[in-house]
Each structure stands twice: as C-alpha cells, then as structure tokens.
Coordinates of C-alpha atoms and ligand atoms in Angstrom, one line a residue:
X22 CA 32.4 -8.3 -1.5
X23 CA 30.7 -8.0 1.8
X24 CA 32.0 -10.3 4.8
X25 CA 30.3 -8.6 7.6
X26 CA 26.9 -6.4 8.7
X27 CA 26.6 -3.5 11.1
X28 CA 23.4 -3.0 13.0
X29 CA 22.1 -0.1 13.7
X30 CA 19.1 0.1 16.1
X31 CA 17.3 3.4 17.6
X32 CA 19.2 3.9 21.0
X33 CA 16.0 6.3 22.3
X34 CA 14.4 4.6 25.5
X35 CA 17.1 2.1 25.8
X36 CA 19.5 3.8 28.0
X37 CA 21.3 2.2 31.2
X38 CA 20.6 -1.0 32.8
X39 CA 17.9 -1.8 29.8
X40 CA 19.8 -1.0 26.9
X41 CA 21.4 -4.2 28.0
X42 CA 18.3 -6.2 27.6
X43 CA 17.6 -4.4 24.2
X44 CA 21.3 -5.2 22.8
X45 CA 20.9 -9.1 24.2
X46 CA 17.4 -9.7 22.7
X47 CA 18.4 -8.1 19.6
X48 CA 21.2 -10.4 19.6
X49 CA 19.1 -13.0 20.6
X50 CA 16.4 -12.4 17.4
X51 CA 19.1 -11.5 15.2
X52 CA 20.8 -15.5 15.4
X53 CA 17.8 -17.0 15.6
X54 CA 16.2 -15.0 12.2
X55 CA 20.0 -16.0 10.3
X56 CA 18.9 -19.9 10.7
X57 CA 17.0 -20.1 8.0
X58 CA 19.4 -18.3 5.7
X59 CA 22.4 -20.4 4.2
X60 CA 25.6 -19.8 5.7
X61 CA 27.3 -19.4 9.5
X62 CA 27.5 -16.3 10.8
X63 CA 28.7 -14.8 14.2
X64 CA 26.6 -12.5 15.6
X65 CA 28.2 -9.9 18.5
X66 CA 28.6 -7.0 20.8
X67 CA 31.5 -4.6 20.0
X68 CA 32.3 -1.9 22.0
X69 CA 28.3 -0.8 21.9
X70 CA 27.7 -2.5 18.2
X71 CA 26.2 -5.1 17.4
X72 CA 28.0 -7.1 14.5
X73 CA 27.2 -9.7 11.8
X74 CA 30.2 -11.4 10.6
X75 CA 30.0 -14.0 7.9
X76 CA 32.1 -17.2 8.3
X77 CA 31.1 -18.6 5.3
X78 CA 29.6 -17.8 1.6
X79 CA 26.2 -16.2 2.2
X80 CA 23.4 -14.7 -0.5
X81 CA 23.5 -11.3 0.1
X82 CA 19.9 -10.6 -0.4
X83 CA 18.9 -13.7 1.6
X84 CA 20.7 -12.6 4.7
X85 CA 18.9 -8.7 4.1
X86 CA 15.9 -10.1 3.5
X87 CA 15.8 -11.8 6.9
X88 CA 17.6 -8.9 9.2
X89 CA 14.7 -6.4 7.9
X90 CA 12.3 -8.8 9.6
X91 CA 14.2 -8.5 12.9
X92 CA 12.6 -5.8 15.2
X93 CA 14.9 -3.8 16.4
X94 CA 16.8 -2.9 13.7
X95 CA 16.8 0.6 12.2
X96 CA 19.3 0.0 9.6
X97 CA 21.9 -2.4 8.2
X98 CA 25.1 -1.6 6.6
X99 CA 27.2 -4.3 5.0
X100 CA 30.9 -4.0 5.6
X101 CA 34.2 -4.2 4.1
X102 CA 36.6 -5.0 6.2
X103 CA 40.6 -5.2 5.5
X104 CA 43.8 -6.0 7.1
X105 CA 45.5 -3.1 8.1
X106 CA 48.6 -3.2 6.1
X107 CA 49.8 0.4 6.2
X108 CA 48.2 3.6 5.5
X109 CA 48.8 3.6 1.7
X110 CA 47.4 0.2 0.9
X111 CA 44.4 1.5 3.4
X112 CA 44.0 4.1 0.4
X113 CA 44.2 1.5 -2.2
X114 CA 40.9 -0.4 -0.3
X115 CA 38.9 2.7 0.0
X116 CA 39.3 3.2 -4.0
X117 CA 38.5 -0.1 -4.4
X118 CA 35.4 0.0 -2.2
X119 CA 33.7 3.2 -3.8
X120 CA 34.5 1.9 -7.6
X121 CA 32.9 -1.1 -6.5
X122 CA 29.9 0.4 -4.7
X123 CA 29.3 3.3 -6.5
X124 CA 29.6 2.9 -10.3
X125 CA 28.4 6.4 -11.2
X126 CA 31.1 9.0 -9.4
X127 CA 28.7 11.7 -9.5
X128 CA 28.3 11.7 -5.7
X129 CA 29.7 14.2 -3.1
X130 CA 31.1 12.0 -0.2
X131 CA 32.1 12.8 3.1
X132 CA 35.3 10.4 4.9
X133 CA 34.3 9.4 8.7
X134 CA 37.2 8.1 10.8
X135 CA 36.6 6.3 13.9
X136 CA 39.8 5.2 15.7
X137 CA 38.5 2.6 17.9
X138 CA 42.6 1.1 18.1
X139 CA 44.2 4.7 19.6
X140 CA 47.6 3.2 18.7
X141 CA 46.8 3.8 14.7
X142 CA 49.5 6.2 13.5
X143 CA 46.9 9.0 12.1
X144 CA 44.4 10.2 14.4
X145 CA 40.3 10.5 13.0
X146 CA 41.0 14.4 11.5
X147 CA 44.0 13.3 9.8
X148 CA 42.2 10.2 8.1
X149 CA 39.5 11.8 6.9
X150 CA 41.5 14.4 5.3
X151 CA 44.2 12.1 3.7
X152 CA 41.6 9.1 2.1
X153 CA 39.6 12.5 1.3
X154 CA 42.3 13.5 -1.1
X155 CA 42.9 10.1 -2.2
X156 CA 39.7 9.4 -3.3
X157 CA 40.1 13.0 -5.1
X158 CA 42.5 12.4 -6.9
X159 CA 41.5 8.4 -7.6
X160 CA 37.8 10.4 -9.2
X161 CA 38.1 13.3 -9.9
X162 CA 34.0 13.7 -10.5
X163 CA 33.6 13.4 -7.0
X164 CA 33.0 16.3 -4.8
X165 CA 33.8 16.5 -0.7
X166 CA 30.5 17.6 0.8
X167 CA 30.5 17.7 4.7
X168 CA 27.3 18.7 5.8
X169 CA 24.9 16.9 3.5
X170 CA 26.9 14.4 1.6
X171 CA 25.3 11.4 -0.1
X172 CA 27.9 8.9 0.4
X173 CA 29.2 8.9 4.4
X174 CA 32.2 6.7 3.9
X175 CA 32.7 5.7 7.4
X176 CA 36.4 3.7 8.2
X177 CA 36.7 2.1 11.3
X178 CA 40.2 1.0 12.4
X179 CA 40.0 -1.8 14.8
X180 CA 41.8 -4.6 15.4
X181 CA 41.0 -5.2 11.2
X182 CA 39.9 -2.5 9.4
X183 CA 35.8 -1.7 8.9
X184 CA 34.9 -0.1 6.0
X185 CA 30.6 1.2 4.8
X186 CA 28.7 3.5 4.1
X187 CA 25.1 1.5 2.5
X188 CA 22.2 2.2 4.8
X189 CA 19.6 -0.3 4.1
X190 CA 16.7 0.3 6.7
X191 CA 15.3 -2.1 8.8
X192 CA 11.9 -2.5 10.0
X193 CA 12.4 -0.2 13.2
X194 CA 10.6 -1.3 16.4
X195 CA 11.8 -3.0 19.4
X196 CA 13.0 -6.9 19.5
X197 CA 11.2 -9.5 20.6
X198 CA 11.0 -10.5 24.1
X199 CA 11.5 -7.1 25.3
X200 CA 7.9 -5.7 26.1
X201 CA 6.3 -8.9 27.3
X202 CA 3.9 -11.4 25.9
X203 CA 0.2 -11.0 24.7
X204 CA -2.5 -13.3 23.3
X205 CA -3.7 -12.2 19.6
X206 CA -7.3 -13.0 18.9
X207 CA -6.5 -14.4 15.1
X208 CA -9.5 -14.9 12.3
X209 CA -8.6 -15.6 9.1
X210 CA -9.6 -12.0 8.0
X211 CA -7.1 -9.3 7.3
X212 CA -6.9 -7.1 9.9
X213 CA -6.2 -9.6 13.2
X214 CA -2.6 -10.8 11.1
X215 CA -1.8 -7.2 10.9
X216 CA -2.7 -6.2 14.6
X217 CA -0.1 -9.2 15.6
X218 CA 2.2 -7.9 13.5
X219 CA 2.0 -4.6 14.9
X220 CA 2.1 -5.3 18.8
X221 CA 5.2 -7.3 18.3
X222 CA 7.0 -4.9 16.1
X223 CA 6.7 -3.1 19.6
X224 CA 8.8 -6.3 21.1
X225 CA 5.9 -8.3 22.6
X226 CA 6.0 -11.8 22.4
X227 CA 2.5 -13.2 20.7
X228 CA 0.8 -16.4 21.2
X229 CA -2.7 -16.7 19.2
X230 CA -6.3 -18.5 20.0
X231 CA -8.7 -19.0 16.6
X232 CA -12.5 -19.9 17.5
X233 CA -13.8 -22.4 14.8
X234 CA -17.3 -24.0 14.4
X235 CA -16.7 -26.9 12.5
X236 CA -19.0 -28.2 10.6
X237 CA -19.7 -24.8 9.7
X238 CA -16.2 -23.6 9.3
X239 CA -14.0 -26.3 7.1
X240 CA -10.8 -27.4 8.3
X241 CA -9.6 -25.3 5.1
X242 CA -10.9 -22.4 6.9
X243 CA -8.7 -23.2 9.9
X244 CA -5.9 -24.0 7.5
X245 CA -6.1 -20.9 6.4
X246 CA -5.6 -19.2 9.6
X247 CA -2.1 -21.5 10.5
X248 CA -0.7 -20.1 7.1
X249 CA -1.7 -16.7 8.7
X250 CA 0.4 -17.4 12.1
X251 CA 2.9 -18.9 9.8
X252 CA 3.5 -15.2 8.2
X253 CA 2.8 -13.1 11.2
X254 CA 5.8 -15.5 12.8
X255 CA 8.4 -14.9 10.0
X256 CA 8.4 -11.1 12.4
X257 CA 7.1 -11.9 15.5
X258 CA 8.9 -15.5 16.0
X259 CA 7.6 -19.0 16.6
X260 CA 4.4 -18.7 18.4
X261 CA 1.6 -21.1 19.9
X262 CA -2.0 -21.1 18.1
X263 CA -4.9 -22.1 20.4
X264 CA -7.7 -23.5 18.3
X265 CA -10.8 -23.3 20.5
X266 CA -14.1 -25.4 19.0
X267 CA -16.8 -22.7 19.4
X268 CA -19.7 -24.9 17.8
X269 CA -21.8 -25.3 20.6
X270 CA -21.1 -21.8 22.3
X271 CA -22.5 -20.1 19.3
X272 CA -25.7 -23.0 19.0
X273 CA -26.2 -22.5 22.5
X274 CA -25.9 -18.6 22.6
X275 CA -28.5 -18.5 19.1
X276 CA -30.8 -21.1 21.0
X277 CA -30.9 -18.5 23.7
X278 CA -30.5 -15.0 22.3
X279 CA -31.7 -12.4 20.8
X280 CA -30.9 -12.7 17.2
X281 CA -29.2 -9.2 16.9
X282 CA -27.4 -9.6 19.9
X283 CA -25.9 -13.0 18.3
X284 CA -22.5 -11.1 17.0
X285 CA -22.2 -9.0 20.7
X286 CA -22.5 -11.9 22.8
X287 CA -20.6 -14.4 20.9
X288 CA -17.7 -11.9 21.0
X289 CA -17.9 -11.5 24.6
X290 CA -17.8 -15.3 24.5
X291 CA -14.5 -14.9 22.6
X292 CA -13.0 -12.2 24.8
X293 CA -13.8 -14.6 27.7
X294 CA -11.9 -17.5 26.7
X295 CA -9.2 -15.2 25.0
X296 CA -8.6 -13.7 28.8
X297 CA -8.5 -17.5 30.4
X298 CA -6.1 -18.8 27.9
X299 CA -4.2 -15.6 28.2
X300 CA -3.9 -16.2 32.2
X301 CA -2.8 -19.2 32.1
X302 CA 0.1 -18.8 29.3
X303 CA 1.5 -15.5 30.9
X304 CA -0.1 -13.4 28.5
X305 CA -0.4 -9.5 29.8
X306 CA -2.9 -8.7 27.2
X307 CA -5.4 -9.2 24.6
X308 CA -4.5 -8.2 20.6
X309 CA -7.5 -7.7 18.3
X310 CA -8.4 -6.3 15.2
X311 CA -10.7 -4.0 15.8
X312 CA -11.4 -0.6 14.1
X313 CA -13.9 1.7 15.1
X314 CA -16.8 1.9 13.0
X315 CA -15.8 -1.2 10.3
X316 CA -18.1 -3.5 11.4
X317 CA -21.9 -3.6 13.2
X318 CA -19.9 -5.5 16.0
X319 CA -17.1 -2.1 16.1
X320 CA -19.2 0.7 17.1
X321 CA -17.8 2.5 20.2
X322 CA -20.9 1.0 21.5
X323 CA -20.3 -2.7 20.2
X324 CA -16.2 -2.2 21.2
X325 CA -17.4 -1.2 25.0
X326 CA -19.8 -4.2 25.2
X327 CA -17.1 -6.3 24.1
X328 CA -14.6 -4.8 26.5
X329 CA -16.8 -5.2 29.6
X330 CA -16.0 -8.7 29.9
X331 CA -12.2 -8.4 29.6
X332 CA -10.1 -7.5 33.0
X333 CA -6.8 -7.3 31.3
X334 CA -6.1 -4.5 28.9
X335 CA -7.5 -4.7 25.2
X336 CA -5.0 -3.6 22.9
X337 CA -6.7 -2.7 19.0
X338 CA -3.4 -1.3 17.7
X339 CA -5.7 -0.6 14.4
X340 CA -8.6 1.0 15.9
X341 CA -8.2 4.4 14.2
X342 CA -7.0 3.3 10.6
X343 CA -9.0 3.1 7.2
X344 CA -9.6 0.0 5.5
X345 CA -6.8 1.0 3.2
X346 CA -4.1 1.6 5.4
X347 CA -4.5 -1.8 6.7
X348 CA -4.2 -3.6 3.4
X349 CA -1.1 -1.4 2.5
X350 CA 0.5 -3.5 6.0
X351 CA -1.3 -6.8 5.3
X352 CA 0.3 -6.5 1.6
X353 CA 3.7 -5.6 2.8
X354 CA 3.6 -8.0 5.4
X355 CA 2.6 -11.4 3.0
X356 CA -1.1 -12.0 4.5
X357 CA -2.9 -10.2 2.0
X358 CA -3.5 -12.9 -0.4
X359 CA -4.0 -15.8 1.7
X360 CA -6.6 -13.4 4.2
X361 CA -8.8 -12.4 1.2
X362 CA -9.3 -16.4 0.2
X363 CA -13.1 -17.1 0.4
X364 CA -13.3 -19.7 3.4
X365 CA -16.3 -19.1 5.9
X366 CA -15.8 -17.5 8.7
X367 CA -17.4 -18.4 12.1
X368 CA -19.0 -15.1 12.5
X369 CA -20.5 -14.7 9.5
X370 CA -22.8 -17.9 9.5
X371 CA -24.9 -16.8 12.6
X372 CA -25.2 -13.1 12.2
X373 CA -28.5 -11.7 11.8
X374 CA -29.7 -9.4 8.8
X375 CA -30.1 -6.7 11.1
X376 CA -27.6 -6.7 14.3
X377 CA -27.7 -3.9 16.9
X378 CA -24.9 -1.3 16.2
X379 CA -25.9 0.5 19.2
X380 CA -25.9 -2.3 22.2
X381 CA -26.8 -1.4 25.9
X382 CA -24.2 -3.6 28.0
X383 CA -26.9 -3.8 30.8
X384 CA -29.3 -4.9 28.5
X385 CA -26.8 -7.3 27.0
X386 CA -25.8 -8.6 30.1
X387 CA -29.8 -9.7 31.7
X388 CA -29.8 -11.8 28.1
X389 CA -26.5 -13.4 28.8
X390 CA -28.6 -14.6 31.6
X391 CA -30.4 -17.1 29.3
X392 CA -26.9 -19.3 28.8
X393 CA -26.6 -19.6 32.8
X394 CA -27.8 -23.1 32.7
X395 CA -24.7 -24.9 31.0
X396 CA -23.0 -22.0 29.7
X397 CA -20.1 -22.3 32.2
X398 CA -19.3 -26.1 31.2
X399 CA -19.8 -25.3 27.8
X400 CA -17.0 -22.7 28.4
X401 CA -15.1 -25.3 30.4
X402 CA -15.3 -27.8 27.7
X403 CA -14.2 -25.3 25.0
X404 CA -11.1 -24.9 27.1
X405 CA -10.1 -28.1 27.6
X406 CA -10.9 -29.4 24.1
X407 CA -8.6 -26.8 22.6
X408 CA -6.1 -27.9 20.1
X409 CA -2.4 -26.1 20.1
X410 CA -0.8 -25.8 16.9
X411 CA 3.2 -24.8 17.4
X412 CA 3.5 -22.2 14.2
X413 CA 7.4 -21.2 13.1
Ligands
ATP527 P1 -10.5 -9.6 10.8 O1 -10.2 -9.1 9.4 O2 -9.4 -9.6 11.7 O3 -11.2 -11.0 10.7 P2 -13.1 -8.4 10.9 O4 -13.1 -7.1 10.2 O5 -13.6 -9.6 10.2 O6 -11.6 -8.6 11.4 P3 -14.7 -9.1 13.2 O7 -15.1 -10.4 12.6 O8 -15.7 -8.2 13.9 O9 -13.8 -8.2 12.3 O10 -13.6 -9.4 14.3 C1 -13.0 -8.5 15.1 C2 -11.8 -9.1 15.8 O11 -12.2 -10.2 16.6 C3 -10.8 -9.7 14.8 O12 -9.9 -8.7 14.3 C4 -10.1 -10.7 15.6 O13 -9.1 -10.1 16.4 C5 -11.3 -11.2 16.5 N1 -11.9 -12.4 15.9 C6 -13.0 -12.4 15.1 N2 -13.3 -13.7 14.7 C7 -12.4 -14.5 15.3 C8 -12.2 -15.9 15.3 N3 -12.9 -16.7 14.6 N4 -11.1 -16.4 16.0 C9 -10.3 -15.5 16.7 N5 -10.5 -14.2 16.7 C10 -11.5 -13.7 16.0
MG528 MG1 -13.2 -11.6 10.8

C-alpha cells in the first residue's frame, strides 16, 4: 500500500550552512543502508524533506528494519501518495487510506493540509475542514480532536498527492560522517561493541584495533571479535579492524613487572598503540569501554593511569552506567549473545590474583622503566605486523 517513506530527523543543532551537511550525509547513509534491502529506491531532498520513494516491490518490514539503523533519523512515516484527480476523488483516497490503516475507527483524528503546489483550488484551512467532514461522515465512530489527536492525518498536495500519518521512530542520533572519525579499542567483551555503537550514533565514523596474544587467545577468540565489528557496522557502517599481535608485549611487560601492575601497564601498552594507529588513520579519538569501578583495571585511579599515556581525548561513552544498562544496549543492539561466548580473552590470562586497584602513575611509570631495553621495537613490530580486516 505504501510506495514512498518520509524522514523525519531532529532539526536542533543543524541549522544554516550545516544543516546542509546533516541532510547530505543522511542522504548519503540512508542509500547506502537500502543496499542490502530488495528493491530500488530513490532517495531525495524536497523542499527541506528528505524522501524515500520506492521504484520497485519492496518488503515493508525489510526496508524499516534497515532505516531504524540509520543515525539520523528520528522517525519514519510511510506514504500514500495519489494522482491528484479532483477534490472528490481526493476524499475517496483519504477513506480508503484510514480504512486501510486503521481497522478499529475508535480514534479521534486531526486532518493536516500542507499546500506545497499554491495553485491547488482549496487552500490548507479549507482541506482540512472538508476531508474532516468526509472522513465524518465515511465513520461515523470517529471523533475530530485538534489538540491531542491520535491519528495526524497529514495530506500534502504536491506535484502528486502525499498522504500519512504512521510515526515509526528511528534510532535518533546524528548520521555518519558528520562528527568525525575515532578509533574504538574492541575486545570481544560486551561493553567495547556498545561504546562503538554509542559514539557513532553521535555521527562519528569508527575504525577498530583488537590486541590478541595468540597462542593464548585462539583464532576463535579473534573470530569472535570480527562478528562483533560485523554487528556494531550494521549502525555505524563498514569500518577497518586493526588486529595488533600483543604476545610478546604482554611476555615482555610480565618478564619485567610487577605482577599487579601486569593489567595497568599492559593497558597503557594498548592505549599506546590505540593512539599511533589512530594518528596515522585520521582518527580524532580513542573509544573504550570503560566504566568506573567494574573492573580492578577501572578505578578512577586505574582509568587516570591508563589515560596518562594518551594525548588525544579518551572517550568512555559508558563510564557512568551499571552493568545492566549496558546489556539492555548490547541486547538491543545484536552483540549480546556472541560477546558472552566463552573464548579467552588476552587480559585475563596474565592478570594476577591480586592487582593494584589503587595505582600511583609515578610509581607505575619508574617500572615501565624495566621494558626500556626492546620495548620500543617490540612496539614497532606490533605496528607493523598488524593485520587489517575490512568489516561491512
Ligand atoms: P569489555 O567488555 O569491553 O571487554 P571489560 O569489562 O572486559 O570490557 P577490560 O578488559 O578492563 O574491561 O577492558 C576495558 C576496555 O579496554 C574495553 O572496553 C576495551 O575498550 C579495551 N580492551 C580491553 N581488552 C582489549 C583487547 N584485547 N583489544 C582491544 N581493546 C581492548
Ligand atoms: Mg574485556
């Protein structure tokens, strides 16, 4: 019944020059998420609107299910559109269209009229009240309500005729490619997926690096952490995974190191390579998924360790939420299942029994002293080793 899709997006912060770059990247996101849904479509700027117009037999729920992963979009309303064949066959349509959507009449509706075509015989005030007393006297259970009405039944005349009134949301945010690009530090545990997933709702672009220690950590493992980009990309688009062997780092630093310093100083580690792959792919940040307090390693004391070694900003979009809060995402977002699957981890097989919660970042810095002798190649090595793993 539906042949086209209007998009709503949130205009606030997107006036002027960038509302331009909003509306284009939203475009942009928009034709690229309709690729892997059956059909053609043409997607466009109207007078301000942006516009989905099927050209061919689509799956309704198919092409839904893939605008409410676009950022950007606050709501979607399918459309009806008609030739404009007169006013009386105009009343005929927008029966047709309530029977059709609403099959219980027990609503109170309101009529909105937009006349975008200012040659239309009736002007807005006049449409609304004639298709109101049409649709009155088509159902009589139905009752005019203008300030709160349940069903807005908007009718656009343009060059064809628009007709909706559905509001299904969308997943709010700001499209891709609008706020930058930042490297997410990805494990295969379930916060890091939804710490991606919540930076690019916010229109940053994401590439991600994963430290593995192999033979420690199986390829499985790694596996496991592609499937993770895979899902985190069906919202924040195709991204590059950076797969960094960490073996010797993490020998080296355990050869050298205080035991309970092992998780600090292997983060730091992380953070450091995070920041050089970062530079050189244009990244503006670092993602993690840190919380305060989950973890030894995520004590404000831990968390400013980690940070000393980082010059570009940190962002932990989770750092105040409960465990809970960030399943609830991870399950609405597909990574639940695959991040709770029982592969090693590389920070799990050399932490100690007891690691320090409260670290002293001078302290930790004189024992970092201990890796000067090939810690820098080893670094080097790590770098230039890395394996890059295109994810869709
Ligand atoms: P997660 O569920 O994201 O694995 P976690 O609760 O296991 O988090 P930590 O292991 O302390 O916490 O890791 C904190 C953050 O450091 C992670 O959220 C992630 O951003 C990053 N991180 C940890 N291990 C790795 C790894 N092997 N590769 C890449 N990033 C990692
Ligand atoms: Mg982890």
């Amino acid at each position: 019944m539906f042949q086209s899709f209007l998009i709503k997006y949130a205009e606030i912060g997107v006036k002027g020059k960038n509302r331009y770059l909003f509306e284009d990247a939203l475009v942009e996101q928009i034709r690229f998420a309709l690729k892997k849904v059956d059909g053609t479509f043409d997607v466009h700027k109207t007078s301000g609107r942006i516009y989905v117009d099927a050209k061919t037999e689509f799956d309704f729920d198919d092409v839904v299910a893939a605008l409410q992963k676009v950022f950007g979009i606050s709501g979607i309303c399918p459309v009806v559109f008609v030739e404009d064949k007169g006013f009386e066959q105009l009343g005929k349509d927008v029966i047709d269209y309530i029977d059709r959507t609403y099959p219980d009449k027990n609503i109170t509706f309101k009529v909105q009229a937009r006349r975008a075509r200012k040659n239309y015989p009736l002007d807005s005030t006049e449409i609304n009240r004639e298709l109101g007393a049409v649709l009155l006297e088509a159902f009589p259970e139905l009752k005019v309500d203008v300030h709160t009405p349940q069903v807005l039944l908007n009718v656009e005349i343009r060059e064809k005729i628009y007709i909706y009134s559905r509001i299904i949301p969308g997943p709010g945010g700001m499209p891709i490619g609008t706020s930058g690009k930042a490297m997410l530090l990805l494990s295969g545990g379930i916060d890091s997926p939804v710490a991606g997933y919540m930076i690019s709702k916010r229109g940053v672009k994401l590439e991600a690096v994963y430290f593995h220690a192999p033979p420690y950590t199986s390829e499985r493992a790694k596996q496991k952490v592609v499937d993770l980009a895979h899902y985190v990309a069906a919202y924040a688009g195709p991204m590059r995974l950076h797969v960094v062997n960490f073996t010797d780092i993490q020998l080296y630093i355990y050869e050298k190191c205080p035991h309970d310093e092992l998780t600090i100083i292997m983060r730091r580690y992380m953070m450091r390579i995070a920041e050089a792959i970062a530079n050189e792919t244009d990244c503006q940040g670092l993602v993690t998924g840190e919380s305060i307090g989950q973890v030894a390693s995520q004590t404000m004391q831990s968390l400013a360790c980690t940070n000393d070694v980082c010059t570009m900003p940190v962002y932990r979009p989770l750092i105040a939420f409960d465990k809970q809060d960030i399943v609830d995402i991870s399950e609405k977002i597909d990574t639940y299942e695959t991040s709770i699957q029982p592969y090693e981890d590389c920070c799990t097989i050399f932490v100690a029994k007891h690691p320090v919660t409260k670290p002293n970042v001078n302290v930790i810095r004189i024992h970092e002293q201990n890796l000067e002798e090939k810690i820098d190649d080893m670094v080097k090595e790590a770098l230039e080793s890395r394996e890059i793993i295109e994810v869709e």
